[in-house]
């Protein structure tokens, strides 16, 4: 097994090997129970000393990824009994075909249903206006059945783009024309289109650390050199970015400034200004992922998006209507200007020739109605109650040494164990109790931190939320008691 | 302007420069009216002699892409008056950001509506079962409104995958399990996912020549080295492929063996067998784009797909339900096996986290009903009538020297002018008469042929079809009369 090592990196080879293998295991490219190469053969193929490989394997074992069986070798640890529906042995030749998928951690937790699902930053269906939406969709289809027989355009239905223009004007104070909007299959496709258009091997991409798991997947798969900038309670530390720009030339910054995923923090106004100034000064693009800025609590709206402040076409703004309105339609949008817009449109054209027309038409009436306003108001209240409930439970039940950031909006709470904790370990125990969350190891583009976890309070039923948080606190308590002392 | 020249290539630098610039113009990366670099500066930047550049510019001018104005320079030719809604001057800095979109010709003709549209290989909405589909969709939504509030999975809705499994079993004799199916946003996304998973800079991809325009876009944008294999009346010339394999190692073959786009030809049984044998012998993947194998004429079904003959997991099968059933839902599927399937699933996950659920649920009842069978029967008859009508008109009105291949199924007729003809020129004249078609220049991954065109007879109304073909024949006649003699 040959892997890509960077001998100029500040990271030790031990860390690099262990990180790359851990990612392959988490992405399930190395499947449970499968055997790792022997230390000797791995060392030979990658031209590193056997001692280095042995230390990397030891680190992997300590972090629970592999099991070393004396006299037999190292094996990917089994988390669960699995049943596969096909024998894979006929297709072994396929392993000779290399691929460009370096990381795929967004698939984590996707396979199974858990009773208490805190891993999914999505909103419980009961909080979404299904019946109203269905009535609108039925009316549209019955008025013009041929809608189902027509293609949309690559850029997206014009009326849908007009509705999105009105929406971002109303709720985010962004001035855009329908010509500057591309309809996408959710925000995820927006990130992917940006990456396939502008990012290739070695290009420098800046993200927050931690950041959105699937964005790391996308940029890694394009061969980007991702440099993470840590987040504090005021969001991305733009001062660190400014000093980085003195020596490196970022091509693009991916940021989620408002109710940041996963920490829930909000980039301050001053830092927003600074980020835009840096983009102008150094000529990089800002990709602003603004999935849920409307979901603010305590009647306290966040500062305007970067896009609302941008006059020079530096910001590519990504907005989605899956989470807050209709997951089943997967409507998102990219707002950008000039040739950046034109090039993204070309990328959309080769990616899928355009979104389905039906799901675009389906959302237009609701997006434009007064009901949209009332719905967001209701959503804020419902999610604020859930946040309060979760914080109250953590206050009451979380063990000593566990801390968290109270979010002012969005769907997530970022919880930290003492720094020698490992939430991958905790997750395995939690899953046995029918609980999932997002472990922090999936949220770092570089060397991961292992001692945080993200709780999404927006998906479970209120009763499951209560039961689940109490149970999770108990699990944290017994995990911390059993934990070896700080090394 | 720096471009990528291959000094090891068999193609002359003159041809390379003119081809690359022509592609940039057709992709609208070089916009109409914009000035090309001077011969001196282009020659300097790309380290080629001024004579070479001057000859390349002359070739571009002869082919109608640019206009050289004495004392002023070379300009991209204006095809139409355009109105733009924004001044682009504020965003000039964006041109300093390089991109990875090398080609985007699938956007050709997408911008405007033409009365007689022969450029679009899609089926007239009146031939699709809109009312039945709408009734089914309404019933589903009213029975369970919360469908609109639920996410689909990355792989696609399980019931939709079961319905697709049944469909390909019934209509294409393919045995697959729902676990081996990934739902995609049309066949286009299938091609894109395959390319992003398996193709990177320098990887050898084989296609037919000519082939599907947007597939060329996708592979070119991944940096593939595309080698075209010519098509004859029995489809891709597999004997040429076999001899190519002696010296080159293809990683993947993209083929459209049944009612090939754009020529309409069908790969014979013997060649299908040979192609599979080559794949096994040399260990490459076959991507089989099978968009319309159900649309056969004269009660004469085509041979089974390659996928139906594949026992070793070499074929990645792409199927779509946009064209023949519901464009508005954009449902396609990838069928593949083993780790190839798993890796494609990872790619889908980072591309868009999965198709919308609504459009998947919408198609299930119809796909599974007896009506599907009746609908396909009706579609075959309706399109056969259109083919016959078009062929009869060509027989009667096409000028001497124009030939065509009579298709046994599908949506397209491939028409050839004498070899010194140029259908890019013809297209400009046709568009002024409200007619469009696909010029052959967009269909070749290497050096293009200019003297063919694709007529899709499936989209226009019958009356427009008649008027349009007669008019097009007249245009061809006057074009051929005015044409300079063979050079």
PDB file of N, CA, C and O in Angstrom, chain A residues 90 124 159 185 259 304 343 354:
ATOM      1  N   UNK A  90     -15.092 -11.929  -6.380  1.00  0.00           N
ATOM      2  CA  UNK A  90     -14.997 -11.939  -7.842  1.00  0.00           C
ATOM      3  C   UNK A  90     -14.410 -10.651  -8.397  1.00  0.00           C
ATOM      4  O   UNK A  90     -13.999 -10.601  -9.542  1.00  0.00           O
ATOM      5  N   UNK A 124     -36.086  18.097  12.602  1.00  0.00           N
ATOM      6  CA  UNK A 124     -37.128  17.085  12.665  1.00  0.00           C
ATOM      7  C   UNK A 124     -38.259  17.412  11.688  1.00  0.00           C
ATOM      8  O   UNK A 124     -38.754  18.546  11.662  1.00  0.00           O
ATOM      9  N   UNK A 159     -38.058  31.476 -12.453  1.00  0.00           N
ATOM     10  CA  UNK A 159     -38.930  31.896 -11.348  1.00  0.00           C
ATOM     11  C   UNK A 159     -38.339  31.457 -10.003  1.00  0.00           C
ATOM     12  O   UNK A 159     -38.456  32.175  -8.998  1.00  0.00           O
ATOM     13  N   UNK A 185     -27.998  21.331  -6.206  1.00  0.00           N
ATOM     14  CA  UNK A 185     -28.567  20.245  -5.424  1.00  0.00           C
ATOM     15  C   UNK A 185     -28.037  20.349  -3.984  1.00  0.00           C
ATOM     16  O   UNK A 185     -27.146  19.605  -3.575  1.00  0.00           O
ATOM     17  N   UNK A 259     -23.202  30.948  13.037  1.00  0.00           N
ATOM     18  CA  UNK A 259     -23.564  29.712  13.733  1.00  0.00           C
ATOM     19  C   UNK A 259     -22.761  28.557  13.118  1.00  0.00           C
ATOM     20  O   UNK A 259     -23.300  27.560  12.621  1.00  0.00           O
ATOM     21  N   UNK A 304     -24.859  40.848   9.269  1.00  0.00           N
ATOM     22  CA  UNK A 304     -25.139  40.474   7.873  1.00  0.00           C
ATOM     23  C   UNK A 304     -24.051  39.554   7.318  1.00  0.00           C
ATOM     24  O   UNK A 304     -22.901  39.620   7.758  1.00  0.00           O
ATOM     25  N   UNK A 343     -17.990  30.631 -14.822  1.00  0.00           N
ATOM     26  CA  UNK A 343     -17.221  29.402 -14.753  1.00  0.00           C
ATOM     27  C   UNK A 343     -17.928  28.368 -13.881  1.00  0.00           C
ATOM     28  O   UNK A 343     -17.930  27.178 -14.182  1.00  0.00           O
ATOM     29  N   UNK A 354     -28.104  20.491 -14.688  1.00  0.00           N
ATOM     30  CA  UNK A 354     -29.160  21.287 -14.053  1.00  0.00           C
ATOM     31  C   UNK A 354     -30.022  20.485 -13.098  1.00  0.00           C
ATOM     32  O   UNK A 354     -30.195  19.279 -13.255  1.00  0.00           O
TER      33      UNK A 354
END
